[in-house]
């Protein structure tokens, strides 16, 4: 009996280590398959200059911002969410609200430059998206400039709770006013997104209406903002940062703090109803307060973008007692679920608190594009033309369809294989270029360039390859009318009984007997490779073709 108990104990111990091994293998697999599309973001806070700026001198501010963005870019970040409307105040020249004091040290005083424009320009130069973060309902201390001016304009619109003022979400004028702020930003700036913060009832607000009515009040504000943003520039992403737990789950309760019931923030419905393109839920929790709720956000995402906000400020001993492995697990699981990650806040990340920057840079070492807005219904752009490589300069002409201009961006891919597989994230060399040339290393690699519209949808790639003489030339693909592809006569030498058609991910799309004309009418538009299959089972790549109907 003692032998049996010992054997059972050893078996239980083996099971424990087997589970650990399986988790490690899962994480290695996730790392090995870094996704091509993933949001990797930070919140860059300006209130009080806690992330930026740390000086009131313009030159010092500009230098600091570029250094921050360089460091974020080096760590794989592709989205910057910069606090733009602070507390009834702004960091740009607004015709509606006064300047925030974080820029000059004097609220209402105009600086010598436009901080928002600088941030947009510097982000775009680095291939990163820039989203304008708009704090909605809170307007700051009762007697501070932002709140004071709003009270003078709208005496009955601002409610006092403690020492702070809040816009009344139950008055229609609140939605109209916040929408006008968002419209001003989108109309005057080339932002990639409008990010709404605190689009909910304050937690200290005594809600006297029913919860369904309260949700309708908040949703009405979102609806008004969506209408003006999409009317100005439909490709601008509208997002918000809801409470990290949407509502109680069947097995896990939200502990009385959730978006839908506690503060009437019906964020999942906003995705399903098309009012939001993305959510960045503030998931500043651990364990079962994080993972089940992350799964819930994913399951209810309606195919749109969800990016868990990570509370990395808890790594700072002054803020909490988190360990780095807790954040690492959250990032691994988020990637496994097909979600991105967003750090709160930028300074904790760039300061490398408990090694978070080092880990993040390794985790995101392979670059990624922001997921495309496929739900927007925008068609695929035309591919670049006249692609050439002269010396170290790779250049191309704009896509031929003039309706794509002037908002096209370009992505460059490089690989030793030809054709360059643009589905692999590791081949992505440069992204979101606004120019039509780039310097590339003379390392014998092949290149591909795609055009990308502002919805994030890419064209088929234009390819160049190196030949035996060490020079580059544009690769000529087999032409097709979208119905038939012509093959050469196989003659007596080529052992080819069948033709296999694969996409660039290596997925077999069709197999047909070898003949001079093969039918491709059932295939979608795209780039394909042809392989021969002979009697002896030998498989050879014999060419490529593209379909563009």
XYZ file of C-alpha atoms in Angstrom:
549
model
C 0.000 0.000 0.000
C 2.851 2.407 0.831
C 4.383 1.643 -2.562
C 1.064 2.488 -4.244
C 0.744 5.788 -2.331
C 4.315 6.695 -3.263
C 3.665 5.852 -6.910
C 0.500 7.951 -6.906
C 2.348 10.890 -5.324
C 5.068 10.652 -7.961
C 2.409 10.542 -10.677
C 0.757 13.691 -9.297
C 4.165 15.399 -9.205
C 4.794 14.373 -12.819
C 1.409 15.767 -13.848
C 2.270 19.109 -12.258
C 5.549 19.385 -14.160
C 3.876 18.186 -17.357
C 1.348 21.031 -17.057
C 4.197 23.523 -16.563
C 5.983 22.104 -19.604
C 2.839 22.372 -21.726
C 2.396 26.016 -20.694
C 6.023 26.735 -21.590
C 5.602 25.051 -24.968
C 2.458 27.107 -25.596
C 4.301 30.319 -24.786
C 7.235 29.354 -27.036
C 4.772 28.665 -29.852
C 3.136 32.066 -29.351
C 6.544 33.752 -29.407
C 7.591 31.866 -32.532
C 4.454 32.998 -34.339
C 4.514 36.708 -33.678
C 1.418 38.118 -35.403
C 1.614 40.429 -38.379
C -1.307 42.474 -37.028
C -1.419 43.505 -33.361
C -1.966 46.768 -31.491
C 0.993 47.591 -29.229
C 0.183 50.861 -27.545
C 0.957 53.231 -24.706
C -1.032 55.977 -23.022
C 1.125 59.128 -23.078
C -0.257 61.275 -20.262
C 0.126 65.064 -20.304
C -1.882 66.083 -17.222
C 0.612 67.665 -14.845
C 3.356 66.583 -17.278
C 3.542 63.207 -15.530
C 4.642 61.393 -18.725
C 5.422 64.429 -20.870
C 6.456 67.261 -20.861
C 8.828 67.633 -17.911
C 9.897 71.152 -18.875
C 8.131 74.385 -19.839
C 10.758 75.191 -22.483
C 9.697 74.422 -26.053
C 13.066 73.090 -27.258
C 13.383 70.809 -24.245
C 9.823 69.525 -24.784
C 10.485 68.720 -28.431
C 13.735 66.918 -27.610
C 12.115 64.936 -24.810
C 9.179 63.865 -26.981
C 11.391 62.625 -29.803
C 13.509 60.674 -27.325
C 10.390 59.065 -25.809
C 9.058 58.108 -29.245
C 12.436 56.720 -30.324
C 12.499 54.510 -27.270
C 8.913 53.360 -27.784
C 9.560 52.619 -31.459
C 12.618 50.556 -30.525
C 10.397 48.454 -28.230
C 7.920 47.624 -31.003
C 5.195 50.115 -30.056
C 2.984 51.015 -33.028
C 0.275 53.182 -31.406
C 0.639 56.315 -29.271
C -2.418 57.578 -27.386
C -1.564 61.140 -26.399
C -3.700 63.037 -23.887
C -5.075 65.921 -25.962
C -8.105 67.236 -24.075
C -6.964 67.233 -20.470
C -9.551 68.775 -18.095
C -11.649 71.206 -20.109
C -8.287 72.295 -21.551
C -6.181 71.246 -24.544
C -2.617 70.785 -25.788
C -3.440 72.272 -29.209
C -4.738 75.694 -30.332
C -8.489 75.233 -29.876
C -11.218 77.687 -30.790
C -13.381 76.044 -28.120
C -11.266 75.509 -24.979
C -8.188 77.134 -23.376
C -4.643 75.804 -23.271
C -3.754 73.421 -20.483
C -1.016 74.557 -18.117
C 1.166 71.489 -18.716
C 2.760 73.111 -21.776
C 3.761 76.599 -20.611
C 3.194 76.385 -16.864
C 0.426 79.002 -17.173
C -3.091 77.713 -17.977
C -4.482 79.576 -20.977
C -1.080 80.717 -22.254
C -0.231 79.819 -25.863
C 3.144 78.136 -26.484
C 5.440 78.862 -29.428
C 4.549 75.624 -31.226
C 1.698 73.109 -31.598
C 2.401 70.071 -29.345
C -0.304 67.898 -30.911
C 0.969 68.541 -34.432
C 4.502 67.741 -33.294
C 3.387 64.445 -31.781
C 1.460 63.451 -34.920
C 4.379 64.310 -37.214
C 6.945 62.498 -35.090
C 4.740 59.399 -34.741
C 4.111 59.222 -38.476
C 7.810 59.610 -39.253
C 8.377 56.483 -37.163
C 5.558 54.482 -38.760
C 3.381 54.712 -35.623
C -0.270 55.694 -35.321
C -1.176 58.728 -33.197
C -4.540 58.797 -31.413
C -5.916 61.903 -29.699
C -6.961 61.019 -26.146
C -10.002 63.068 -25.130
C -11.048 63.126 -21.466
C -14.819 63.565 -21.720
C -16.928 64.005 -18.557
C -14.425 65.313 -15.913
C -13.423 68.960 -16.351
C -11.088 69.420 -13.389
C -11.073 71.356 -10.137
C -14.095 73.600 -9.626
C -12.161 76.877 -9.751
C -9.474 75.900 -12.254
C -9.504 77.449 -15.733
C -11.132 74.617 -17.709
C -14.021 74.038 -15.329
C -14.457 77.735 -14.568
C -14.825 78.741 -18.204
C -17.285 75.929 -18.886
C -19.392 76.988 -15.900
C -19.465 80.519 -17.269
C -20.564 79.307 -20.720
C -23.051 76.699 -19.484
C -24.131 77.503 -15.907
C -26.409 74.444 -15.574
C -24.276 71.901 -17.415
C -21.463 71.345 -14.883
C -22.133 69.423 -11.663
C -19.901 69.642 -8.601
C -18.839 66.475 -6.788
C -16.363 67.143 -4.003
C -13.771 69.591 -5.348
C -14.258 68.630 -9.010
C -16.585 69.522 -11.843
C -18.223 67.083 -14.249
C -20.273 67.547 -17.389
C -23.802 66.248 -16.841
C -24.213 63.129 -19.010
C -28.005 63.410 -18.762
C -28.120 66.682 -20.684
C -28.020 66.523 -24.472
C -25.757 69.550 -24.589
C -22.906 67.461 -23.122
C -22.802 65.155 -26.145
C -23.039 68.084 -28.560
C -20.172 69.878 -26.846
C -17.785 66.905 -26.617
C -18.596 66.041 -30.241
C -17.558 69.568 -31.242
C -14.174 69.048 -29.545
C -13.642 65.764 -31.409
C -14.754 67.316 -34.681
C -12.272 70.157 -34.257
C -9.400 67.717 -33.713
C -10.289 65.447 -36.646
C -10.930 68.358 -39.004
C -7.639 70.121 -38.230
C -5.249 67.209 -37.629
C -4.231 63.996 -39.351
C -4.892 61.847 -36.289
C -5.358 58.115 -36.702
C -7.859 57.839 -33.875
C -10.051 59.597 -31.330
C -9.781 57.879 -27.949
C -12.490 58.672 -25.396
C -11.632 58.464 -21.716
C -14.100 58.571 -18.826
C -17.086 58.219 -21.189
C -19.317 57.113 -18.317
C -20.959 58.250 -15.116
C -18.419 59.272 -12.455
C -18.184 56.586 -9.769
C -19.208 59.187 -7.172
C -22.331 60.234 -9.112
C -25.577 59.209 -7.433
C -27.402 57.762 -10.436
C -31.123 58.355 -9.971
C -32.330 57.090 -13.349
C -32.681 53.409 -14.208
C -29.566 51.639 -15.455
C -31.012 51.163 -18.986
C -31.799 54.886 -19.100
C -28.333 55.734 -17.801
C -26.747 53.581 -20.490
C -28.830 55.352 -23.122
C -27.599 58.751 -21.900
C -23.948 57.689 -22.222
C -24.542 55.912 -25.538
C -26.200 59.058 -26.893
C -22.937 60.955 -26.296
C -20.957 58.222 -28.094
C -23.416 58.280 -30.984
C -23.006 62.034 -31.475
C -19.215 61.771 -31.412
C -19.226 58.864 -33.870
C -21.415 60.835 -36.267
C -19.120 63.869 -36.506
C -15.850 61.884 -36.565
C -16.950 59.534 -39.330
C -18.451 62.391 -41.330
C -15.090 64.170 -41.306
C -12.765 61.204 -41.889
C -14.354 57.737 -41.825
C -10.982 55.984 -41.455
C -10.268 57.625 -38.074
C -10.638 54.931 -35.419
C -13.048 55.722 -32.592
C -12.130 53.981 -29.365
C -12.558 54.304 -25.620
C -11.091 52.959 -22.386
C -13.945 51.266 -20.502
C -13.762 49.831 -16.996
C -11.740 46.600 -17.278
C -14.638 44.287 -16.431
C -17.707 44.664 -18.634
C -20.093 43.019 -16.159
C -20.437 39.980 -13.911
C -19.669 36.693 -15.687
C -21.408 33.399 -15.065
C -18.547 32.066 -12.923
C -16.688 35.250 -11.946
C -18.156 38.356 -10.370
C -16.794 41.812 -11.069
C -16.702 42.763 -7.405
C -19.153 45.637 -7.770
C -16.901 47.562 -10.199
C -17.852 47.056 -13.820
C -18.576 49.073 -16.939
C -22.169 48.208 -17.838
C -23.990 48.135 -14.500
C -21.925 50.331 -12.189
C -21.223 53.306 -14.491
C -23.623 52.644 -17.450
C -20.824 52.137 -19.984
C -22.253 49.714 -22.552
C -18.947 49.277 -24.399
C -19.545 45.821 -25.865
C -22.790 47.045 -27.414
C -20.891 49.983 -28.935
C -18.698 47.503 -30.813
C -21.642 45.422 -32.003
C -23.638 48.487 -33.062
C -20.726 49.975 -34.997
C -20.281 52.986 -32.716
C -16.726 52.005 -31.768
C -13.870 50.570 -33.820
C -11.748 49.559 -30.834
C -11.784 49.206 -27.052
C -8.868 49.572 -24.644
C -10.406 48.218 -21.406
C -8.521 49.277 -18.284
C -7.705 45.773 -17.047
C -5.575 46.782 -14.079
C -6.203 43.501 -12.243
C -4.539 40.149 -11.595
C -5.406 36.459 -11.889
C -9.095 35.629 -12.162
C -9.870 39.327 -12.177
C -8.000 39.551 -15.494
C -8.036 36.356 -17.551
C -11.772 35.418 -17.606
C -12.698 39.028 -18.345
C -10.112 39.226 -21.152
C -11.746 36.167 -22.721
C -15.145 37.851 -22.374
C -13.939 41.005 -24.167
C -12.579 38.842 -26.994
C -15.731 36.755 -27.326
C -17.915 39.874 -27.475
C -15.632 41.913 -29.755
C -17.848 41.571 -32.853
C -14.691 41.171 -34.948
C -13.347 44.576 -33.962
C -10.200 45.559 -32.070
C -9.816 44.922 -28.329
C -6.601 45.889 -26.555
C -6.252 45.130 -22.821
C -4.850 48.052 -20.869
C -2.102 46.742 -18.574
C -1.602 48.342 -15.161
C 2.177 48.378 -15.264
C 2.178 51.261 -12.777
C 1.601 48.591 -10.114
C 5.175 47.441 -10.774
C 6.347 50.632 -9.064
C 6.713 49.884 -5.314
C 5.078 53.254 -4.569
C 1.955 52.186 -6.490
C 1.609 48.455 -5.844
C 3.327 45.129 -5.346
C 3.095 43.531 -8.773
C 5.939 41.373 -10.073
C 7.079 41.380 -13.690
C 5.944 37.788 -14.273
C 2.334 38.807 -13.615
C 2.443 41.284 -16.501
C 4.305 38.809 -18.704
C 1.531 36.215 -18.271
C -1.097 38.788 -19.159
C 0.770 39.659 -22.354
C 1.253 36.035 -23.375
C -2.421 35.216 -22.828
C -3.564 38.387 -24.605
C -1.525 37.401 -27.653
C -2.882 33.864 -27.489
C -6.414 35.341 -27.568
C -5.584 37.553 -30.548
C -5.655 40.752 -28.476
C -3.027 43.477 -28.299
C -1.621 45.271 -25.249
C -1.505 48.864 -24.079
C 0.748 50.076 -21.261
C -0.466 52.470 -18.604
C 1.564 54.605 -18.505
C 4.374 55.531 -20.876
C 6.872 56.652 -18.220
C 6.633 53.417 -16.214
C 7.411 51.571 -19.442
C 10.317 53.716 -20.668
C 11.748 53.858 -17.132
C 11.969 50.057 -17.340
C 10.356 49.541 -13.938
C 11.202 45.984 -12.835
C 12.443 45.248 -16.365
C 9.126 45.815 -18.175
C 10.765 47.700 -21.053
C 13.371 44.975 -21.564
C 10.694 42.286 -21.618
C 8.372 44.312 -23.876
C 11.175 44.926 -26.380
C 11.871 41.175 -26.552
C 8.199 40.256 -26.694
C 7.573 42.712 -29.567
C 10.935 42.279 -31.299
C 9.152 41.328 -34.529
C 7.237 44.367 -35.880
C 3.464 44.399 -36.374
C 0.906 46.460 -38.231
C -2.278 47.685 -36.575
C -5.185 45.394 -37.588
C -7.116 46.646 -40.634
C -10.623 48.072 -40.269
C -12.176 45.391 -42.472
C -15.672 46.323 -41.284
C -15.348 49.769 -42.874
C -15.977 48.274 -46.305
C -13.174 50.160 -48.059
C -11.824 48.295 -51.089
C -8.258 47.045 -51.427
C -5.942 49.670 -52.961
C -3.998 49.187 -56.185
C -0.476 47.816 -55.849
C 2.568 50.059 -56.414
C 3.992 50.250 -59.935
C 7.461 50.625 -61.501
C 9.326 49.215 -58.520
C 13.108 49.416 -58.911
C 16.277 49.067 -56.871
C 19.194 51.320 -57.826
C 22.148 50.843 -55.545
C 20.663 51.062 -52.053
C 17.560 53.000 -53.052
C 14.357 51.019 -53.378
C 11.726 53.145 -55.120
C 8.294 52.757 -56.617
C 5.545 54.859 -58.116
C 2.186 55.439 -56.490
C -0.627 52.981 -57.020
C -2.398 53.679 -60.287
C -5.903 54.331 -58.985
C -6.157 58.094 -58.272
C -9.071 57.562 -55.890
C -6.601 56.049 -53.394
C -4.579 59.282 -53.143
C -3.605 61.303 -51.178
C -3.897 59.012 -48.173
C -1.893 55.975 -49.278
C 0.839 54.554 -47.090
C 3.442 51.966 -48.054
C 4.874 48.883 -46.335
C 8.214 47.333 -47.307
C 9.067 43.636 -46.840
C 12.423 41.866 -47.237
C 13.379 38.201 -47.404
C 15.996 35.860 -48.820
C 13.148 33.889 -50.407
C 11.325 34.928 -53.520
C 8.607 35.918 -53.811
C 8.722 37.715 -50.481
C 5.985 36.347 -48.227
C 4.096 39.373 -46.933
C 2.044 37.265 -44.522
C 5.093 36.785 -42.276
C 5.643 39.502 -39.701
C 9.392 38.870 -39.648
C 9.610 40.046 -43.274
C 8.159 43.469 -42.435
C 11.034 45.940 -42.758
C 9.325 49.366 -42.793
C 5.717 50.406 -42.433
C 3.331 53.299 -43.000
C 5.738 55.158 -45.274
C 4.358 58.313 -46.885
C 7.232 58.605 -49.377
C 7.859 56.329 -52.370
C 11.475 55.404 -51.730
C 13.632 54.031 -48.942
C 17.287 53.199 -48.395
C 17.794 49.451 -47.938
C 20.898 47.439 -47.017
C 22.846 45.728 -49.769
C 22.494 42.279 -48.221
C 21.203 40.195 -51.118
C 17.600 40.125 -49.979
C 14.533 40.368 -52.174
C 11.972 43.096 -51.580
C 8.231 43.616 -51.839
C 6.181 46.786 -51.425
C 2.475 47.072 -50.708
C 0.223 50.104 -50.766
C -2.002 50.484 -47.706
C -5.040 52.722 -47.354
C -5.931 54.528 -44.154
C -8.247 51.689 -43.162
C -5.162 49.453 -42.939
C -6.060 47.340 -45.968
C -3.089 46.328 -48.124
C -2.680 45.852 -51.850
C -1.091 42.857 -53.468
C 2.709 43.205 -53.360
C 4.982 44.528 -56.067
C 8.100 42.374 -55.991
C 11.763 42.720 -56.945
C 14.350 39.912 -56.836
C 18.100 39.597 -57.147
C 19.443 37.688 -60.159
C 22.636 35.738 -60.575
C 24.518 38.873 -61.614
C 23.735 40.570 -58.329
C 21.357 43.112 -59.874
C 17.724 43.627 -59.116
C 14.837 43.618 -61.548
C 11.075 43.676 -61.272
C 9.717 40.126 -61.291
C 7.333 39.432 -64.131
C 4.411 37.317 -63.001
C 2.262 35.166 -65.229
C -0.598 37.299 -66.526
C -4.180 36.164 -66.109
C -7.607 37.539 -66.877
C -8.914 36.094 -63.608
C -10.285 32.995 -65.346
C -7.396 31.115 -66.973
C -3.619 30.898 -66.510
C -1.444 29.808 -69.458
C 1.365 27.323 -68.737
C 4.223 26.372 -71.070
C 4.274 23.018 -72.796
C 5.856 20.577 -70.390
C 7.706 18.655 -73.070
C 9.392 15.326 -72.424
C 11.680 16.408 -69.585
C 9.371 17.914 -66.976
C 7.879 15.273 -64.681
C 4.557 17.001 -64.044
C 1.268 15.161 -63.854
C -0.521 17.796 -61.775
C -0.350 21.485 -60.955
C -0.679 22.574 -57.321
C -1.763 26.166 -56.647
C -0.709 27.601 -53.288
C -1.089 30.995 -51.668
C 1.928 32.694 -50.127
C 1.173 31.215 -46.727
C 1.837 27.786 -48.290
C -1.835 26.800 -48.127
C -2.956 24.542 -50.981
C -5.779 26.292 -52.844
C -6.334 23.883 -55.784
C -4.848 20.899 -57.630
C -5.486 20.225 -61.323
C -4.114 17.964 -64.052
C -1.237 19.634 -65.923
C -2.455 21.315 -69.087
C -1.621 24.459 -70.958
C -4.638 26.366 -69.622
C -5.707 25.940 -66.008
C -8.934 27.328 -64.557
C -8.443 29.825 -61.667
C -11.878 31.468 -61.763
C -12.793 30.113 -58.318
C -9.798 31.750 -56.626
C -10.018 35.167 -54.950
C -7.779 38.046 -56.017
C -4.245 37.659 -54.763
C -0.734 36.369 -55.463
C -0.169 32.628 -55.976
C 2.635 30.186 -56.669
C 2.511 27.178 -59.006
C 4.069 23.814 -58.175
C 4.322 20.744 -60.361
C 3.655 17.254 -58.979
C 5.105 14.304 -60.886
C 4.664 10.542 -60.977
C 7.515 10.046 -58.534
C 6.012 12.468 -56.057
C 8.527 15.191 -56.833
C 7.368 18.738 -56.230
C 8.866 21.769 -57.986
C 7.952 25.450 -57.938
C 7.570 26.536 -61.573
C 6.202 30.076 -61.356
C 3.846 32.657 -59.922
C 0.713 34.439 -61.008
C -1.470 37.216 -59.700
C -5.208 37.681 -59.988
C -6.629 41.159 -60.011
C -10.061 41.407 -61.549
